[in-house]
Amino acid sequence: MLRKPISLVLFVLFASLVCVATAAAEDRKRVLVIESYHADYAWDVSLLRGIRRGLGKDVEVFTFQMNTKRLPREQFQARAEAAFAYYREVKPDLVMLADDNAASLLGRRFVEQKVPLVYLGINGNPRNYGLHNSPNVLGVLERPLVKRSIMLLSSMSSDIRRVLVLFDDSTTSFEIAHTMLNDETEFTLYGVECELVRATFYSAWQRLVLESKRNGYDAILLGVYHTLLSGDNSVVHEDVAMQWLNANSPVPIFALWDFSIGKGKATAGFMLRGEDQGYAAALLARSFFNGTQETARLITIEPSLVFSRFEMERWHLKADAFSSRKILWVE
């Protein structure tokens, strides 16, 4: 006789739990991260780790990769259209544009949509992307510290007096040269003579490395190297380029990003961590959700000083000049 009432109670309880779970799912905010690059690119992996950590589990994160490190420039606009189509499909509460290509190709378009928008990893001027003075836009600037890294080199060894600053020919490289170095290719900082070279082809990049010591350079400051083209115009994988560089460079290598420093890579650098950028961007996103975006400000991330134990020993370099600073040691 009690079976029907018990069954009814269980049914009502189950239905209530389903309704609560459905309501909770519907209340979750949806964030779309449009990445300029590809999913296994170390910078993007780090960015997303920071974004997810900052947003927490109560926010649903969707991603779209534009793959502009690997695709030819003439395909960029098509990828931007695909990204915008995905935005219409997902209908997110907030959009994040990661790095310059996504910002330049889609920034103005999303500003017009009036959707809450957070940009991150931007090397160029946000004004150039239509992201300045818009009430629905907040952002995190990426400012690789070329000049402070030169200071690092000059402090580590009195033998380092001429440096090759080596980049690929990507949008990131152009924006760094334009925004932070005023398009100067030769400059002197802290008594160190520097020359900035941007290489399109892997073979030219390799030649610059092999001839660096013969040409009077004492060290290489490595920028991005992710769009170097092989003889058939395909992009050389970044791991292949780094392995070759570490094995063949006749002078110590320093770098500007965390993914380039460690055993079998570069020796040290004042570098930017993608995870820090992502976490800061997530906090800005939360300010939109909390209604406090009007008090939020543009963020520029402070760099970290990173040394590789293995590579420092390999090149007989010391970090004594930086004993008073916080140092992150990696393998």
Coordinates of C-alpha atoms in Angstrom, one line a residue:
M1 CA 0.0 0.0 0.0
L2 CA 2.9 2.4 0.6
R3 CA 4.6 1.7 -2.7
K4 CA 2.6 4.3 -4.7
P5 CA 3.1 7.2 -2.2
I6 CA 6.9 6.3 -1.9
S7 CA 7.2 6.1 -5.7
L8 CA 5.4 9.5 -6.0
V9 CA 7.7 11.1 -3.4
L10 CA 10.8 9.8 -5.1
F11 CA 9.6 11.0 -8.5
V12 CA 8.9 14.5 -7.1
L13 CA 12.3 14.6 -5.4
F14 CA 14.0 13.5 -8.6
A15 CA 12.1 16.0 -10.7
S16 CA 13.0 18.7 -8.2
L17 CA 16.7 17.9 -8.4
V18 CA 16.6 17.9 -12.2
C19 CA 14.9 21.3 -12.2
V20 CA 17.5 22.7 -9.8
A21 CA 20.4 21.2 -11.8
T22 CA 18.9 22.7 -15.0
A23 CA 18.4 26.1 -13.5
A24 CA 22.0 26.0 -12.2
A25 CA 23.3 25.1 -15.6
E26 CA 21.2 27.9 -17.2
D27 CA 22.6 30.4 -14.6
R28 CA 26.2 29.6 -15.5
K29 CA 27.9 32.4 -17.4
R30 CA 29.3 31.5 -20.9
V31 CA 32.6 32.9 -22.0
L32 CA 34.0 32.5 -25.5
V33 CA 37.8 32.8 -25.8
I34 CA 38.9 33.4 -29.4
E35 CA 42.6 32.5 -29.7
S36 CA 44.8 33.9 -32.4
Y37 CA 46.8 30.8 -32.4
H38 CA 46.5 27.0 -32.0
A39 CA 45.4 24.8 -29.1
D40 CA 48.7 23.2 -28.4
Y41 CA 50.7 26.4 -28.7
A42 CA 52.4 26.8 -25.3
W43 CA 51.3 30.4 -24.8
D44 CA 47.7 29.5 -25.5
V45 CA 47.8 26.6 -23.1
S46 CA 49.2 28.8 -20.4
L47 CA 46.6 31.6 -21.1
L48 CA 43.7 29.2 -20.9
R49 CA 45.0 27.7 -17.7
G50 CA 45.0 31.2 -16.1
I51 CA 41.6 32.0 -17.6
R52 CA 39.9 28.8 -16.2
R53 CA 41.6 29.3 -12.8
G54 CA 40.3 32.9 -12.6
L55 CA 36.8 32.2 -13.8
G56 CA 36.2 29.2 -11.6
K57 CA 33.9 26.2 -12.2
D58 CA 30.8 28.3 -12.3
V59 CA 31.6 29.7 -15.7
E60 CA 31.4 27.7 -18.9
V61 CA 34.4 28.3 -21.2
F62 CA 34.2 27.9 -25.0
T63 CA 37.3 28.3 -27.2
F64 CA 38.0 28.9 -30.9
Q65 CA 41.4 28.8 -32.4
M66 CA 42.2 31.0 -35.4
N67 CA 45.5 29.2 -36.1
T68 CA 47.2 32.3 -37.5
K69 CA 50.7 31.0 -36.6
R70 CA 50.4 28.2 -39.0
L71 CA 48.0 29.5 -41.7
P72 CA 49.0 32.0 -44.5
R73 CA 47.9 35.6 -44.0
E74 CA 45.4 35.4 -46.8
Q75 CA 43.4 32.9 -44.8
F76 CA 43.2 35.1 -41.7
Q77 CA 39.9 36.8 -42.7
A78 CA 38.2 33.5 -43.3
R79 CA 39.2 32.3 -39.9
A80 CA 37.8 35.5 -38.4
E81 CA 34.5 34.9 -40.1
A82 CA 34.5 31.3 -38.8
A83 CA 35.1 32.7 -35.3
F84 CA 32.3 35.2 -35.5
A85 CA 29.9 32.4 -36.8
Y86 CA 30.9 30.4 -33.7
Y87 CA 30.2 33.4 -31.5
R88 CA 26.6 33.5 -33.0
E89 CA 26.2 29.8 -32.3
V90 CA 27.5 29.9 -28.7
K91 CA 25.8 33.2 -27.7
P92 CA 28.2 33.8 -24.9
D93 CA 27.8 36.4 -22.1
L94 CA 31.3 37.6 -22.7
V95 CA 34.0 37.3 -25.3
M96 CA 37.8 37.3 -24.8
L97 CA 40.1 38.1 -27.7
A98 CA 43.5 36.6 -27.2
D99 CA 46.5 38.3 -28.9
D100 CA 46.9 40.7 -31.7
N101 CA 45.5 38.9 -34.7
A102 CA 42.1 38.2 -33.0
A103 CA 42.0 41.7 -31.8
S104 CA 42.8 43.4 -35.1
L105 CA 40.4 41.2 -37.1
L106 CA 37.5 41.1 -34.7
G107 CA 37.9 43.9 -32.2
R108 CA 35.7 46.5 -33.9
R109 CA 33.1 43.9 -34.8
F110 CA 32.6 42.8 -31.2
V111 CA 32.6 46.4 -29.9
E112 CA 29.6 47.0 -32.3
Q113 CA 27.9 44.0 -30.9
K114 CA 28.0 45.6 -27.4
V115 CA 28.8 42.3 -25.9
P116 CA 31.1 42.5 -22.8
L117 CA 34.6 42.1 -24.2
V118 CA 38.0 41.4 -22.6
Y119 CA 41.2 41.4 -24.6
L120 CA 44.6 40.0 -23.5
G121 CA 48.0 39.3 -24.9
I122 CA 48.0 42.6 -27.0
N123 CA 51.3 43.9 -28.1
G124 CA 49.9 46.6 -30.4
N125 CA 48.0 49.8 -29.4
P126 CA 44.3 48.9 -28.5
R127 CA 43.3 52.1 -30.3
N128 CA 44.4 50.5 -33.6
Y129 CA 41.9 47.7 -33.0
G130 CA 39.0 49.9 -32.1
L131 CA 39.2 48.8 -28.4
H132 CA 39.8 52.2 -26.8
N133 CA 37.3 54.1 -24.8
S134 CA 34.5 51.6 -25.3
P135 CA 32.3 51.0 -22.2
N136 CA 32.0 47.3 -23.0
V137 CA 35.7 46.7 -23.2
L138 CA 38.5 45.9 -20.7
G139 CA 41.9 44.5 -21.3
V140 CA 45.3 43.2 -20.4
L141 CA 48.4 44.4 -22.3
E142 CA 51.3 42.2 -23.2
R143 CA 54.5 44.1 -23.0
P144 CA 57.6 41.8 -23.6
L145 CA 60.5 43.5 -21.9
V146 CA 63.1 43.7 -24.5
K147 CA 64.9 46.6 -22.8
R148 CA 64.9 45.1 -19.3
S149 CA 66.1 41.9 -20.8
I150 CA 69.1 43.7 -22.3
M151 CA 69.7 45.1 -18.8
L152 CA 69.7 41.5 -17.5
L153 CA 72.3 40.5 -20.0
S154 CA 74.5 43.4 -19.3
S155 CA 74.4 42.6 -15.5
M156 CA 75.1 38.9 -15.9
S157 CA 78.4 39.2 -17.8
S158 CA 80.8 42.0 -18.7
D159 CA 81.6 40.0 -21.9
I160 CA 78.1 40.6 -23.3
R161 CA 78.4 43.9 -25.2
R162 CA 76.6 43.1 -28.5
V163 CA 73.3 41.3 -28.8
L164 CA 71.3 39.9 -31.7
V165 CA 67.6 40.4 -31.0
L166 CA 66.0 37.7 -33.2
F167 CA 62.3 37.4 -34.1
D168 CA 60.3 35.8 -36.8
D169 CA 58.2 37.9 -39.2
S170 CA 54.8 37.6 -37.4
T171 CA 52.3 40.1 -36.3
T172 CA 53.6 39.8 -32.8
S173 CA 57.1 40.7 -34.0
F174 CA 55.9 43.6 -36.0
E175 CA 53.9 45.1 -33.1
I176 CA 56.8 44.7 -30.6
A177 CA 59.2 46.4 -33.0
H178 CA 56.8 49.2 -33.7
T179 CA 55.3 49.7 -30.3
M180 CA 58.2 49.1 -27.9
L181 CA 61.2 49.9 -30.1
N182 CA 59.8 52.6 -32.3
D183 CA 60.8 50.6 -35.4
E184 CA 64.5 51.0 -34.5
T185 CA 66.6 48.0 -35.7
E186 CA 69.8 49.2 -34.1
F187 CA 70.0 50.7 -30.7
T188 CA 72.3 50.8 -27.6
L189 CA 71.0 50.1 -24.1
Y190 CA 73.0 49.8 -20.8
G191 CA 76.2 49.9 -22.9
V192 CA 75.0 46.9 -25.0
E193 CA 74.8 47.3 -28.8
C194 CA 71.6 45.6 -30.1
E195 CA 70.4 44.7 -33.6
L196 CA 66.9 43.6 -34.2
V197 CA 66.4 41.2 -37.1
R198 CA 63.1 39.6 -38.2
A199 CA 63.4 36.5 -40.3
T200 CA 60.7 35.0 -42.6
F201 CA 62.4 31.8 -43.5
Y202 CA 63.9 29.1 -41.3
S203 CA 67.0 28.9 -43.4
A204 CA 67.8 32.6 -42.9
W205 CA 67.0 32.3 -39.2
Q206 CA 69.4 29.4 -38.9
R207 CA 72.1 31.3 -40.8
L208 CA 71.8 34.3 -38.5
V209 CA 72.3 32.0 -35.5
L210 CA 75.2 30.1 -36.9
E211 CA 77.0 33.3 -37.9
S212 CA 76.1 35.2 -34.8
K213 CA 79.5 34.8 -33.0
R214 CA 81.5 35.3 -36.2
N215 CA 79.5 38.6 -36.7
G216 CA 80.5 39.9 -33.3
Y217 CA 77.4 39.0 -31.2
D218 CA 77.9 37.8 -27.6
A219 CA 74.3 36.6 -27.0
I220 CA 71.0 36.1 -28.7
L221 CA 67.8 37.6 -27.3
L222 CA 65.1 35.4 -28.7
G223 CA 61.6 36.7 -29.5
V224 CA 58.9 34.6 -31.1
Y225 CA 60.0 32.0 -33.7
H226 CA 56.7 30.3 -34.5
T227 CA 56.0 31.4 -38.1
L228 CA 59.3 30.5 -39.7
L229 CA 58.8 29.0 -43.1
S230 CA 60.6 26.0 -44.6
G231 CA 61.5 25.6 -48.2
D232 CA 58.0 24.5 -49.2
N233 CA 56.4 27.4 -47.3
S234 CA 55.1 25.2 -44.5
V235 CA 55.6 26.5 -40.9
V236 CA 58.4 24.9 -39.0
H237 CA 57.2 23.5 -35.7
E238 CA 58.3 25.6 -32.8
D239 CA 59.8 22.6 -30.9
V240 CA 62.0 21.7 -33.9
A241 CA 63.2 25.3 -34.2
M242 CA 64.0 25.5 -30.5
Q243 CA 65.8 22.2 -30.4
W244 CA 68.0 23.2 -33.3
L245 CA 68.7 26.6 -31.8
N246 CA 69.8 25.2 -28.4
A247 CA 72.0 22.6 -30.1
N248 CA 73.7 24.9 -32.6
S249 CA 73.9 28.4 -31.2
P250 CA 77.5 29.4 -30.6
V251 CA 76.4 32.1 -28.0
P252 CA 74.1 32.0 -25.0
I253 CA 70.3 32.4 -25.7
F254 CA 68.0 34.6 -23.6
A255 CA 64.2 34.9 -24.1
L256 CA 61.1 36.9 -23.5
W257 CA 58.4 34.2 -22.8
D258 CA 58.2 31.5 -20.3
F259 CA 57.8 28.7 -22.9
S260 CA 61.2 29.5 -24.3
I261 CA 63.3 29.1 -21.0
G262 CA 64.5 25.8 -19.6
K263 CA 66.8 22.8 -20.2
G264 CA 67.3 22.5 -23.9
K265 CA 66.0 26.0 -24.5
A266 CA 67.0 29.5 -23.5
T267 CA 69.0 30.4 -20.5
A268 CA 67.1 33.2 -18.7
G269 CA 65.0 36.3 -19.2
F270 CA 62.6 38.8 -17.9
M271 CA 59.6 37.0 -19.2
L272 CA 55.9 37.1 -19.5
R273 CA 53.7 34.2 -18.3
G274 CA 50.6 33.4 -20.3
E275 CA 48.9 32.1 -17.1
D276 CA 49.3 35.5 -15.4
Q277 CA 47.7 37.2 -18.4
G278 CA 44.9 34.7 -18.5
Y279 CA 44.2 35.1 -14.8
A280 CA 44.1 38.9 -15.0
A281 CA 41.7 38.7 -17.9
A282 CA 39.5 36.4 -16.0
L283 CA 39.3 38.9 -13.1
L284 CA 38.2 41.6 -15.6
A285 CA 35.6 39.2 -17.0
R286 CA 34.3 38.7 -13.5
S287 CA 34.0 42.4 -13.0
F288 CA 31.5 42.5 -15.8
F289 CA 29.5 39.7 -14.2
N290 CA 29.6 41.4 -10.8
G291 CA 28.7 44.8 -12.3
T292 CA 31.9 46.4 -11.2
Q293 CA 33.5 46.9 -14.6
E294 CA 33.3 50.7 -14.4
T295 CA 35.9 50.7 -11.6
A296 CA 38.2 48.2 -13.4
R297 CA 41.3 49.4 -15.1
L298 CA 43.6 48.4 -18.0
I299 CA 46.1 45.9 -16.6
T300 CA 49.8 45.5 -17.5
I301 CA 51.3 42.4 -16.1
E302 CA 54.6 42.6 -14.2
P303 CA 57.2 40.2 -15.6
S304 CA 59.0 37.3 -13.8
L305 CA 62.8 36.8 -13.7
V306 CA 63.4 33.2 -14.8
F307 CA 66.7 31.2 -14.9
S308 CA 67.4 27.7 -16.1
R309 CA 69.8 25.9 -13.8
F310 CA 71.0 23.6 -16.5
E311 CA 71.6 26.3 -19.2
M312 CA 73.2 28.7 -16.7
E313 CA 75.7 26.0 -15.7
R314 CA 76.2 25.1 -19.4
W315 CA 77.2 28.6 -20.3
H316 CA 79.1 29.3 -17.0
L317 CA 76.8 32.2 -16.1
K318 CA 75.9 33.4 -12.6
A319 CA 72.8 35.1 -11.2
D320 CA 74.7 36.8 -8.3
A321 CA 73.8 40.3 -9.5
F322 CA 70.1 39.4 -9.0
S323 CA 70.3 37.9 -5.5
S324 CA 68.0 40.6 -4.1
R325 CA 65.3 39.9 -6.6
K326 CA 62.7 37.2 -6.6
I327 CA 63.9 34.5 -9.1
L328 CA 62.0 31.6 -10.6
W329 CA 64.4 28.7 -11.2
V330 CA 63.5 26.1 -13.7
E331 CA 65.4 23.0 -14.8

